Coordinates of C-alpha atoms in Angstrom, one line a residue:
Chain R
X1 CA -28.3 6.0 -29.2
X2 CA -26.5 8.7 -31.2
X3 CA -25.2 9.8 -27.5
X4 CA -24.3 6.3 -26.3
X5 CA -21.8 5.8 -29.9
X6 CA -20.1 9.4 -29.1
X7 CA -19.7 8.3 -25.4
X8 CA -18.4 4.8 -26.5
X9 CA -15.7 6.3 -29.2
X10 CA -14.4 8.6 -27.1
X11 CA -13.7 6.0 -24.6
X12 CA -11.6 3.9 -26.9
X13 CA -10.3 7.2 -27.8
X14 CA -9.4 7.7 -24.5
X15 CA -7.5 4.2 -24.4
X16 CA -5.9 4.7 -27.6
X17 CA -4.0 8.0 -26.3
X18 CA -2.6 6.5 -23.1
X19 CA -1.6 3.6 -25.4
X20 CA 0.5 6.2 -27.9
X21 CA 1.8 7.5 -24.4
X22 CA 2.9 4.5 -22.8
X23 CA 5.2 3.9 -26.5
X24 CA 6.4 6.9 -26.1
X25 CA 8.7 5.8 -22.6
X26 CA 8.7 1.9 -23.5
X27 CA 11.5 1.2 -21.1
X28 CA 9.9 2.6 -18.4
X29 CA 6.8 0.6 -19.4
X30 CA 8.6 -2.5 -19.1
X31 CA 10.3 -1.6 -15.9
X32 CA 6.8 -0.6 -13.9
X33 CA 5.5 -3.8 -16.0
X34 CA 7.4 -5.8 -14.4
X35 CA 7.3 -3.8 -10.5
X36 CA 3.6 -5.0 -11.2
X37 CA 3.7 -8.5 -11.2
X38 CA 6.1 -8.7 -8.7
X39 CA 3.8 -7.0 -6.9
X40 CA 0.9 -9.2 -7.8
X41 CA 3.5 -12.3 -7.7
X42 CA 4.1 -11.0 -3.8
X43 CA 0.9 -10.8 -3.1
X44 CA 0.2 -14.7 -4.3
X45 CA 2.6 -15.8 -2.2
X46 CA 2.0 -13.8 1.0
X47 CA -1.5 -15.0 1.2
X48 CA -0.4 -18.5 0.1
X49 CA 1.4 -18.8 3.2
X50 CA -1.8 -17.7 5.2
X51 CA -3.6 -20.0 3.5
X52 CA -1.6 -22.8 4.2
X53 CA -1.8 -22.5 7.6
X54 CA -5.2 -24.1 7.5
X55 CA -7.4 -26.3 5.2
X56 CA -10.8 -24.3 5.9
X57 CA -10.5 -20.3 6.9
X58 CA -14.5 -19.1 7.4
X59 CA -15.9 -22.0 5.5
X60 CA -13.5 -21.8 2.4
X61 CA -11.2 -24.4 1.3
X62 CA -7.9 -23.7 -0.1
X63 CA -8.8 -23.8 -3.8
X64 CA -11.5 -21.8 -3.7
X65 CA -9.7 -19.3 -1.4
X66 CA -6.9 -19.0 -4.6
X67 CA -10.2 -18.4 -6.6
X68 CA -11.1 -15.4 -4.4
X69 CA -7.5 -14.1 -4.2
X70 CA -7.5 -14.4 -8.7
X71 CA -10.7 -11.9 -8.8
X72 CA -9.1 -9.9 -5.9
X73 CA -5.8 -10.1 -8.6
X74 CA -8.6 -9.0 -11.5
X75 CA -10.0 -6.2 -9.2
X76 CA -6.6 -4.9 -8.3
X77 CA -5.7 -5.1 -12.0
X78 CA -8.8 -2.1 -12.8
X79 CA -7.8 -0.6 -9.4
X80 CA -4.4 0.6 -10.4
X81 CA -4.7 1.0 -14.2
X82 CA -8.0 2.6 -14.6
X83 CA -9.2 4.0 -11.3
X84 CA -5.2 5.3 -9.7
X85 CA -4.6 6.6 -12.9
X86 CA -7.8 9.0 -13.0
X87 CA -8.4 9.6 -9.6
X88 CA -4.7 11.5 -9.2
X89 CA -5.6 14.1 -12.1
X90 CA -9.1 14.7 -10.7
X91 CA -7.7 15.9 -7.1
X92 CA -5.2 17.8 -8.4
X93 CA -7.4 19.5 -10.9
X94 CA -9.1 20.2 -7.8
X95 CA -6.5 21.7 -5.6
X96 CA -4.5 23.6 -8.3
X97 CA -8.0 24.6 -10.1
X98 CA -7.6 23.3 -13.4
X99 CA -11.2 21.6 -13.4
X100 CA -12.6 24.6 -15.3
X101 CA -10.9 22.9 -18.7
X102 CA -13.4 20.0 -18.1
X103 CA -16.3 21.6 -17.0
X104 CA -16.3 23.6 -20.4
X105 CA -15.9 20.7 -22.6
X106 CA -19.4 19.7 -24.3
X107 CA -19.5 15.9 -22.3
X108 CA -20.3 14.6 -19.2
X109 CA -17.5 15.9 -16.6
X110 CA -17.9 12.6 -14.8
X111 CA -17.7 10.6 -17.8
X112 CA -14.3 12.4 -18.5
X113 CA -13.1 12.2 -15.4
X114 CA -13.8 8.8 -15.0
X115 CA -11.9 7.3 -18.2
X116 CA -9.6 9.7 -19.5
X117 CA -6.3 7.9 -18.1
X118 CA -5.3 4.4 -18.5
X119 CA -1.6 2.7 -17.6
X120 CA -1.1 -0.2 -19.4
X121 CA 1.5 -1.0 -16.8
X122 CA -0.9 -3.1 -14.8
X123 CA -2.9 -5.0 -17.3
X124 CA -1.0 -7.7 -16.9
X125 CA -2.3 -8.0 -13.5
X126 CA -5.5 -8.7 -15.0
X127 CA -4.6 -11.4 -16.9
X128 CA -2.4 -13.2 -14.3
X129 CA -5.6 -13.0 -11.6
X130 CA -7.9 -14.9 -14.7
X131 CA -5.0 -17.2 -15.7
X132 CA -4.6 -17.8 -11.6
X133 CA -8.4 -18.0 -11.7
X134 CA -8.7 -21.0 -14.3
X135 CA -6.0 -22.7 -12.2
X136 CA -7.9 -23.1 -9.3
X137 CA -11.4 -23.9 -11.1
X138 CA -9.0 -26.6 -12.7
X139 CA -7.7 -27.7 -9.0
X140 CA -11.0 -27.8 -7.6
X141 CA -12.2 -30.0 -11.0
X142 CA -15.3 -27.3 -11.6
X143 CA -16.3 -26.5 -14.8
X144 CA -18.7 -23.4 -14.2
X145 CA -22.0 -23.1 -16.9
X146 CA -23.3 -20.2 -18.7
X147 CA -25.6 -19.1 -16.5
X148 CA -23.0 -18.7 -13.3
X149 CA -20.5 -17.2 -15.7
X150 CA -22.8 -14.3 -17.1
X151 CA -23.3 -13.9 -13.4
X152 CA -19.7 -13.4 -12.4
X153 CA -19.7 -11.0 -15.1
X154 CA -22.4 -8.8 -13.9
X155 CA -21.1 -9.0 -10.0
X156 CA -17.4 -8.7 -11.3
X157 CA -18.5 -5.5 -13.4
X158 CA -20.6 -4.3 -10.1
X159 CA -17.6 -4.9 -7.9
X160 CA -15.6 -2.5 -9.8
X161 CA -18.1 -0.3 -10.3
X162 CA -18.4 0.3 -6.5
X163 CA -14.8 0.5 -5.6
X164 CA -14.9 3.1 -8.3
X165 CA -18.2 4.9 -6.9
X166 CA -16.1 5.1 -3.2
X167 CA -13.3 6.0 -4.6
X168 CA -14.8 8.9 -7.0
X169 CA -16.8 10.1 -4.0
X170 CA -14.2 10.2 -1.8
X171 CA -11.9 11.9 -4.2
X172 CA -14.9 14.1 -4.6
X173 CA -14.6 15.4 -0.8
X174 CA -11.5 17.4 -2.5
X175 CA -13.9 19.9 -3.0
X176 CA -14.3 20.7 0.4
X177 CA -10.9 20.6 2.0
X178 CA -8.3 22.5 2.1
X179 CA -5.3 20.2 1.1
X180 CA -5.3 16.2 1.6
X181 CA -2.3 14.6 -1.0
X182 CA -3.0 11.5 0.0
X183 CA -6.9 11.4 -0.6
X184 CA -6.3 9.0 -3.3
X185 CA -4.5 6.5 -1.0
X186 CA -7.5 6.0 1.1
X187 CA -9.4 3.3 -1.5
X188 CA -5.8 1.2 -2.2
X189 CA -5.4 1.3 1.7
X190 CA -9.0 -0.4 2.2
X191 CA -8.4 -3.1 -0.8
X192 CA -7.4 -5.7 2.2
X193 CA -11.6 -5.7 2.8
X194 CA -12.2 -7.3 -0.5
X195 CA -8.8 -9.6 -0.1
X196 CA -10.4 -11.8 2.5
X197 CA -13.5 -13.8 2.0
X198 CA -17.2 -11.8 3.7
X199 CA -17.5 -14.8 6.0
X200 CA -14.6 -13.4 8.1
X201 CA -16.7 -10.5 9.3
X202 CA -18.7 -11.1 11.9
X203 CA -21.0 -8.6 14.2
X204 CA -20.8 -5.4 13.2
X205 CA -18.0 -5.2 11.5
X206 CA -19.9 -7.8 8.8
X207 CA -23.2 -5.4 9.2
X208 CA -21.2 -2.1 8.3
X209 CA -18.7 -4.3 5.4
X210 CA -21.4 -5.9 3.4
X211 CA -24.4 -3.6 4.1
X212 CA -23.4 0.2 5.0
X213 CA -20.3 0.1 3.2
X214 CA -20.3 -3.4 1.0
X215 CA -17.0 -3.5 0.5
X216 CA -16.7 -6.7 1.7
X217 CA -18.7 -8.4 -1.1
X218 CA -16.7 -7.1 -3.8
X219 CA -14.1 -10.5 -4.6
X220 CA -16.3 -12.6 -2.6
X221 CA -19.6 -12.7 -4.5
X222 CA -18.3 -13.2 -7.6
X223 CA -16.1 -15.7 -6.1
X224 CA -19.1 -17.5 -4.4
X225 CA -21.5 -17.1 -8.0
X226 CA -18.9 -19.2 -10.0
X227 CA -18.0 -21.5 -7.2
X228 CA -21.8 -22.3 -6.9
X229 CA -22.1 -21.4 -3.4
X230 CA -25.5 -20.2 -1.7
X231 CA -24.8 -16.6 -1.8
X232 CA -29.0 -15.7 -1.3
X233 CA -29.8 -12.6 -1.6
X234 CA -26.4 -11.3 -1.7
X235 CA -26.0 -10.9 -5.5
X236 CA -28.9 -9.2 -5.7
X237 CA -27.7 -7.1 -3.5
X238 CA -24.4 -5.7 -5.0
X239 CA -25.5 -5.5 -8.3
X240 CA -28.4 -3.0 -6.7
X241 CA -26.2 -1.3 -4.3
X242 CA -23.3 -0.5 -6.7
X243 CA -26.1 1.3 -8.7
X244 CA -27.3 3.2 -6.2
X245 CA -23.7 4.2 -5.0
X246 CA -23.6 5.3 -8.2
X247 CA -25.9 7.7 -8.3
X248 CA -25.2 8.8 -5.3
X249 CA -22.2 9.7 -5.8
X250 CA -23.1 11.3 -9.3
X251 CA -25.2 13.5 -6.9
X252 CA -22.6 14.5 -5.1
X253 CA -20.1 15.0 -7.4
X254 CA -23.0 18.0 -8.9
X255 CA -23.4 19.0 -5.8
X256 CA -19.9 19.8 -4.8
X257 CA -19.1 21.4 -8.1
X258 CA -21.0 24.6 -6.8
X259 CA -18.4 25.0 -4.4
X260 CA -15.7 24.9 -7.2
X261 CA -13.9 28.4 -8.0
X262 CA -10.7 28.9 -10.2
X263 CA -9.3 32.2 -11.7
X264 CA -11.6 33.7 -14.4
X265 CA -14.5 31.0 -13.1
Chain Z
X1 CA 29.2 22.7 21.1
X2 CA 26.2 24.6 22.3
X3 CA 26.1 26.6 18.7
X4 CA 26.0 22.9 17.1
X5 CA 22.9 22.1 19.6
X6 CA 21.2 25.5 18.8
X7 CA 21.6 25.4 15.1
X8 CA 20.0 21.8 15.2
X9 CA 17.5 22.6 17.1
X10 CA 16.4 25.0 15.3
X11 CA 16.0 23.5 11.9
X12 CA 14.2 20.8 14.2
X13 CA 11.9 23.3 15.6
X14 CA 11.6 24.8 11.7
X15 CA 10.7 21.2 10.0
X16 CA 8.2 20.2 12.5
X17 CA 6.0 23.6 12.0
X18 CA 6.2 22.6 8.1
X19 CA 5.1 18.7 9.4
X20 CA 2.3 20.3 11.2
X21 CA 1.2 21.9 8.5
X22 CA 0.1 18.5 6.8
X23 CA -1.6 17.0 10.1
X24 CA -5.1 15.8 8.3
X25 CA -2.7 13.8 5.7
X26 CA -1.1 12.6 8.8
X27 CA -4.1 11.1 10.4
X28 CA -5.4 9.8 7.1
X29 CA -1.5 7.9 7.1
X30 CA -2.0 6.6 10.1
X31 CA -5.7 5.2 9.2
X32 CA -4.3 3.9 5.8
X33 CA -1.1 1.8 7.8
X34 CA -3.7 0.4 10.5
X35 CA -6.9 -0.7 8.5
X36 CA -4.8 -3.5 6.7
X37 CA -4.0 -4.7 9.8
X38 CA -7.2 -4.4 11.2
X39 CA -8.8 -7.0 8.9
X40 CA -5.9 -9.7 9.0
X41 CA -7.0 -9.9 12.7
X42 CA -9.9 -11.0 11.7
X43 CA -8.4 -13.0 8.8
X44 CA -6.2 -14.7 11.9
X45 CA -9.6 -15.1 13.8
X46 CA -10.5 -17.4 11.1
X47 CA -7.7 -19.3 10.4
X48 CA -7.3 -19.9 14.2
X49 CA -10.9 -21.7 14.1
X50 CA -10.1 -24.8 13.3
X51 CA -6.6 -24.7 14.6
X52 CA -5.6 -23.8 18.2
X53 CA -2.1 -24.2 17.5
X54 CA 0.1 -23.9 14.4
X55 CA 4.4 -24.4 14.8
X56 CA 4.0 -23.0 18.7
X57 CA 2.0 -19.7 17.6
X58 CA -1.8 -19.7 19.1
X59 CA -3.7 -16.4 17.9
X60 CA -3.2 -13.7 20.7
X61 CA 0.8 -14.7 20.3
X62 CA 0.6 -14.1 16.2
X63 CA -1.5 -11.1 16.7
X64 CA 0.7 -9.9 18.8
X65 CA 3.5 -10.8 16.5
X66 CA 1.8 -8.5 14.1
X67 CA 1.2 -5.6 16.3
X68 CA 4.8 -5.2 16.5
X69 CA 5.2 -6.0 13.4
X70 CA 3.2 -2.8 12.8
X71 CA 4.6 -0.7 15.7
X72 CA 8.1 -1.7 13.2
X73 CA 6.9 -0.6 10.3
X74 CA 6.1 2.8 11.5
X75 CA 9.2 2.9 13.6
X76 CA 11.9 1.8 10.9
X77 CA 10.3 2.0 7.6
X78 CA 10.8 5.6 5.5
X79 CA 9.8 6.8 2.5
X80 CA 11.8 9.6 0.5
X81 CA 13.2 7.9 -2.0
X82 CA 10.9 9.9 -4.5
X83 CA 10.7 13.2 -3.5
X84 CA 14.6 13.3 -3.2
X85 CA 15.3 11.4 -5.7
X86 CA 13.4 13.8 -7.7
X87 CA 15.3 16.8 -6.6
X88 CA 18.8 15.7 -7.4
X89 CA 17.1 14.5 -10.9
X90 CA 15.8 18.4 -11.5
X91 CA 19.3 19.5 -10.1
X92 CA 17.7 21.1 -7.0
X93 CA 20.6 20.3 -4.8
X94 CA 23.4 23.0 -5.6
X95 CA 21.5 24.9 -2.3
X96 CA 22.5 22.2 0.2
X97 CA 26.3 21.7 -1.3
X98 CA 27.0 25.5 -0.2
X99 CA 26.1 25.2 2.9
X100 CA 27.9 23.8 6.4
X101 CA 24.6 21.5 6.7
X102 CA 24.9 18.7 4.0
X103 CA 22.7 17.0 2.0
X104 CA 22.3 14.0 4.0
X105 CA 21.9 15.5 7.2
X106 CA 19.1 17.4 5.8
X107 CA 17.3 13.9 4.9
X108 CA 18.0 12.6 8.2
X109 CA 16.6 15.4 10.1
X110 CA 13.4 15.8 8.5
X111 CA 12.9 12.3 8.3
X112 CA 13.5 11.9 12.1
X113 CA 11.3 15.3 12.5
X114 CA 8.4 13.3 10.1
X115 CA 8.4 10.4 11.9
X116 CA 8.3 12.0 15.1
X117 CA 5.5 13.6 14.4
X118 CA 3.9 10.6 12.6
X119 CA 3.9 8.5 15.6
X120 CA 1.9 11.3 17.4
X121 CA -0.3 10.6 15.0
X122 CA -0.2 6.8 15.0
X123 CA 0.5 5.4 18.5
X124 CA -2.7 6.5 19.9
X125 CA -4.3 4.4 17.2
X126 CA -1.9 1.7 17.7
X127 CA -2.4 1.7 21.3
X128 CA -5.9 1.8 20.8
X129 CA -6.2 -1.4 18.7
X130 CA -3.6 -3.3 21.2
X131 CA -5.7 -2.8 24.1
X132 CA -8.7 -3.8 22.3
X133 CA -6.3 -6.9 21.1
X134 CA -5.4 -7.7 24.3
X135 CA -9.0 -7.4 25.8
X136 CA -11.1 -9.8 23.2
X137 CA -7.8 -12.3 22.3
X138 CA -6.1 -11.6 25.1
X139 CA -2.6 -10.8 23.9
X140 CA -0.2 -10.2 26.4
X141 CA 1.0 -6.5 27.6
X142 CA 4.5 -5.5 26.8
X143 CA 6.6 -5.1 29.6
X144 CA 8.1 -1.7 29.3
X145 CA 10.5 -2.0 32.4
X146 CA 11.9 -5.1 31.3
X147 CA 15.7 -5.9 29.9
X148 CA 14.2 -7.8 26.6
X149 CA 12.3 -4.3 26.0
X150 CA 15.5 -2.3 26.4
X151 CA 17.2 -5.0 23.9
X152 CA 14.5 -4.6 21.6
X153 CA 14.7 -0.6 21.5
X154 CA 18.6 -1.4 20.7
X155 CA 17.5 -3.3 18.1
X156 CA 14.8 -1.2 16.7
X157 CA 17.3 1.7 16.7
X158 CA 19.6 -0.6 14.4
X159 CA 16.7 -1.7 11.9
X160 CA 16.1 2.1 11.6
X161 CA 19.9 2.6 10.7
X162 CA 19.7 -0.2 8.0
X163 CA 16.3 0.5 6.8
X164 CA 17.7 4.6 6.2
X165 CA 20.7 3.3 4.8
X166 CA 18.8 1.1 1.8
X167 CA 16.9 4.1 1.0
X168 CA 19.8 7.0 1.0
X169 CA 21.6 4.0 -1.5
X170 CA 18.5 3.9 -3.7
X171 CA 18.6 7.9 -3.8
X172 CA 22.2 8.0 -4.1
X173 CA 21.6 5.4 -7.1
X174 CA 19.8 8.8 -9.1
X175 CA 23.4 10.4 -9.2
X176 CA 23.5 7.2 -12.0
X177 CA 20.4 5.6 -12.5
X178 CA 17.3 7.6 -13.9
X179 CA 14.4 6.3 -12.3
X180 CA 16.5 4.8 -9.4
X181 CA 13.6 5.7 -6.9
X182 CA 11.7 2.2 -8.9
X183 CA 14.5 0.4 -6.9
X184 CA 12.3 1.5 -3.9
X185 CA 9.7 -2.0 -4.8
X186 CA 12.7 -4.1 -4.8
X187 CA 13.7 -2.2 -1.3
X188 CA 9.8 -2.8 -0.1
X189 CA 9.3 -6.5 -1.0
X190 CA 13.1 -7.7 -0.2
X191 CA 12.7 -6.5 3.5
X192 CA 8.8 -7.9 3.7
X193 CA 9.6 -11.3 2.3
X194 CA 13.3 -11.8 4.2
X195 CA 12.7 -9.8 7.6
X196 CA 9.4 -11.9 9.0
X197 CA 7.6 -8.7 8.3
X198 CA 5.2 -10.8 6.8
X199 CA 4.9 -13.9 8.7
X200 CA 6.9 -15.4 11.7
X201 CA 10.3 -17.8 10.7
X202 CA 8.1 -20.5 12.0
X203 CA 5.8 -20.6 9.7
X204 CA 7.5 -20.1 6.5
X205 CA 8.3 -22.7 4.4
X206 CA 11.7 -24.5 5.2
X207 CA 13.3 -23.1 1.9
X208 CA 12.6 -19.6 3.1
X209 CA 13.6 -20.0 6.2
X210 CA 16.9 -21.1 5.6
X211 CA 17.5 -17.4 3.5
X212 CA 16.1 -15.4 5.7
X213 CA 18.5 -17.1 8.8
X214 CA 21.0 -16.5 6.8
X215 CA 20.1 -13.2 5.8
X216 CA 20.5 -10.1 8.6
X217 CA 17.4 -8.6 6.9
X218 CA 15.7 -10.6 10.0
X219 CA 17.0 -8.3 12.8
X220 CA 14.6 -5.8 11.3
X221 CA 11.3 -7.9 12.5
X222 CA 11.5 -11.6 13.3
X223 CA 14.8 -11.3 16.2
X224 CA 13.1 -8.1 17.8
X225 CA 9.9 -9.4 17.8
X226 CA 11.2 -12.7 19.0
X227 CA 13.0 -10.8 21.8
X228 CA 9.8 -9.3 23.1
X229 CA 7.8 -12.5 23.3
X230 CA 10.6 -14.7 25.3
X231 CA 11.4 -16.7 22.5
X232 CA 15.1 -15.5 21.3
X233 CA 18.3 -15.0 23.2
X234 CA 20.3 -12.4 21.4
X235 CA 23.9 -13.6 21.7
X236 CA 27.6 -11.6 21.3
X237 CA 27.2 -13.3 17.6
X238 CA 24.1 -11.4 16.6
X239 CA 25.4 -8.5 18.2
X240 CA 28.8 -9.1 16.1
X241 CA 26.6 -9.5 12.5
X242 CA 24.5 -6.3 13.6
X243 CA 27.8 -4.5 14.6
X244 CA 29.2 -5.7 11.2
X245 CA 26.6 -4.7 8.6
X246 CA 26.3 -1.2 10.3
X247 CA 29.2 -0.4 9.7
X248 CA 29.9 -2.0 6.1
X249 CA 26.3 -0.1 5.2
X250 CA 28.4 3.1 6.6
X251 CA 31.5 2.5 4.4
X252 CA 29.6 1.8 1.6
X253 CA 27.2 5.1 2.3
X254 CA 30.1 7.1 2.4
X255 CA 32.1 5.9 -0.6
X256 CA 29.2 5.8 -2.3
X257 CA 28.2 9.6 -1.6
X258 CA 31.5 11.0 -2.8
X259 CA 31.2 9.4 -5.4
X260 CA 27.9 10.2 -6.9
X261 CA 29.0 14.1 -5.9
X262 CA 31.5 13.9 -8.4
X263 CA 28.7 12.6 -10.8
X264 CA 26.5 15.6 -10.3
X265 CA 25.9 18.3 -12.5
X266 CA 23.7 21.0 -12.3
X267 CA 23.3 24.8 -14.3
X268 CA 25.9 26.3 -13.5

């Protein structure tokens, strides 16, 4: 318990430095601020005009395809404030050994890794994707109850959490190459997987999207839970798989450390 | 002449041993550009199920749309903005004004010397993904010895020009501007949204389609595009707008460029 309240001060810690930072350069702040939701606004509209080529893509009406595209907004939003933000100083610690300042420090290396950075710039995202998200439930007259919101929470949380998992193993791999400066663009250039509902797979590429590598069920479960749609055993299995992704990649992330060597370590 | 040709090609031969040195990050590139579209095929798939026919496009005609759309991006579209940007920020640029090989010319051959050596990395994939386009959805071939192809090299070579020129303006905008290379978004979501990078004229909404006709952001995508697939007749005017805005984007380079030398200071 005593563990858990050290680990959840020094993640608000964590937040309240990259706030003090982000004050510090307030016009740049306002300038990526607002690069971000034209961003986000782009991305609205680009798939709006998808969308509106047809009244039913893979068994999903209009409304409830905006609904998909808000928690894809919501995803995107942890994606490029939490998860870019941490993932650059983690490689690069790699590459230019610096990692040996974390590995001394009396917490969980992970833990640190994981949380340490935070841009504000792209909150906003977040809260455009939920206001987008009310919208449609409004649009499609659906009042979700308790039970299928808690849901959404949990599968929301485990979408993240997997798209983090991939991302920290893959960023992980730095341990064993030589030089890749782009290892962090790999994740942001898969996001268009969990853009699209997991209906649109079909064969193997749904086998290898929602099973191997469920990427795929990341928007659209949550999507499906608060929409009320059959999702069967679906939920289930996210929640499940982003766990075991998790450790997984916790594993490898101990594993790969034995490879690490820096001057003096 | 020949001491021109051998000094160039040298530096050529110099840059593309430093590109080669950065090959992995070159095939991860060329994974990143084609996984996107990857999955809006099947997004297309989808939206074509219901559908056989939307504003005369049928679904191996749009895919094929975006395959060149693609083949485009990774002919016209660079990226230094940031990196040089960067260096005249730090001052780093002293090196290149003593020299008889300026500034610019150093962007433009590397980037050329880059992106030839990107699209050894990418046209195998992109190749790749048209044949297996063309076997399952059957989108037509391109016809290589045709005169619409040689029209729509022409025209590729002048989207390049203007696509080079936005970004040397947004690096040239540094000599002013601190973080000029921002502009680069602005640069990124002007050309998808008015080009028909992002969908066909067709099937944009009328309000959009009437700025991006009257734009000449749409002989980067939509009129090439439209020239390969038989469905646009480039005429003396679109040669004249082309002809035009190459050269205004030239004046303007220019001035510009002399003027932002006289802006730059560095130690010393």
């Amino acid at each position: 318990m005593k563990q858990l309240k050290k680990y959840w001060h020094l993640f608000w810690f964590f937040r309240k430095t990259s706030l003090m930072k982000m004050t510090a350069y307030r016009t740049d702040f306002f300038f990526w601020f607002f690069v971000s939701l034209m961003w986000t606004s782009f991305n609205f509209f680009f798939f709006s005009l998808l969308i509106r080529l047809s009244n039913n893509i893979a068994g999903w009406f209009t409304w409830e395809l905006y609904t998909l595209l808000s928690i894809f907004t919501m995803v995107d939003a942890f994606t490029w404030s939490l998860m870019y933000n941490n993932m650059n100083p983690y490689t690069s610690d790699i590459f230019q050994g610096r990692l040996s300042n974390l590995l001394t420090k009396p917490i969980d290396t992970q833990f640190v890794i994981m949380t340490r950075e935070t841009s504000y710039n792209n909150v906003p995202r977040f809260f455009v994707g939920l206001f987008a998200l009310f919208w449609s439930l409004h649009k499609l007259n659906y009042t979700p109850n308790l039970a299928s919101i808690i849901l959404f929470v949990l599968t929301f949380s485990a979408g993240v959490l997997l798209v983090y998992t991939i991302w920290f193993a893959i960023a992980t791999l730095a341990f064993w190459v030589e030089r890749l400066d782009n290892i962090n663009n790999i994740v942001p250039g898969m996001r268009r997987i969990w853009q699209v509902p997991r209906q649109v797979y079909g064969g193997f590429t749904s086998t290898f999207l929602t099973v191997i590598l469920p990427l795929g069920l990341v928007s659209s479960i949550p999507s499906e839970v608060l929409l009320n749609k059959p999702t069967g055993i679906w939920t289930s299995y996210l929640i499940v798989i982003s766990f075991i992704f998790f450790i997984l990649a916790r594993k490898f992330f101990h594993f790969s450390i034995k490879k690490y060597t820096s001057v003096g370590g | 002449m020949p001491d021109m040709l051998k000094k160039y090609s040298t530096i050529f031969r110099f840059m593309t041993m430093r590109a080669l040195y950065y090959r992995t990050e070159l095939f991860v590139w060329s994974l990143i550009e084609t996984l996107p579209f990857a999955i809006l095929i099947l997004f297309l798939v989808s939206v074509f199920a219901q559908k056989p026919e939307i504003n005369g496009y049928d679904l191996p005609k749009l895919i094929q749309y975006y395959l060149l759309a693609l083949i485009i991006t990774s002919l016209t579209d660079f990226h230094f903005e940031d990196v040089r940007a960067r260096e005249i920020r730090e001052g780093k640029i002293d090196f290149y004004l003593a020299r008889p090989f300026s500034y610019i010319e150093e962007i433009l051959l590397r980037t050329f010397n880059s992106k030839i050596i990107f699209l050894v990395f990418l046209l195998p994939v992109v190749s790749i993904i048209y044949f297996l386009s063309s076997l399952h959805y059957g989108v037509a071939p391109i016809h290589f010895f045709s005169l619409n192809f040689l029209i729509f090299c022409g025209l590729i070579l002048a989207a390049a020009t203007i696509s080079i020129f936005l970004s040397l303006w947004i690096v040239m905008a540094t000599f002013w501007l601190e973080g000029s290379n921002g502009l680069t978004h602005f640069r990124m979501i002007g050309i998808t949204l008015f080009s028909g990078a992002m969908i066909p004229i067709k099937l944009m909404p009328n309000w959009l389609q009437q700025i991006v006709n009257w734009l000449p952001l749409k002989y980067l995508y939509a009129i090439p595009i439209e020239v390969i697939q038989g469905t646009y007749q480039i005429s003396p005017h679109d040669m004249l707008i082309l002809a035009g805005t190459i050269t205004a984007m030239l004046f303007i380079t220019k001035i510009f460029w002399k003027n932002a030398l006289i802006q730059y200071c560095s130690v010393n």
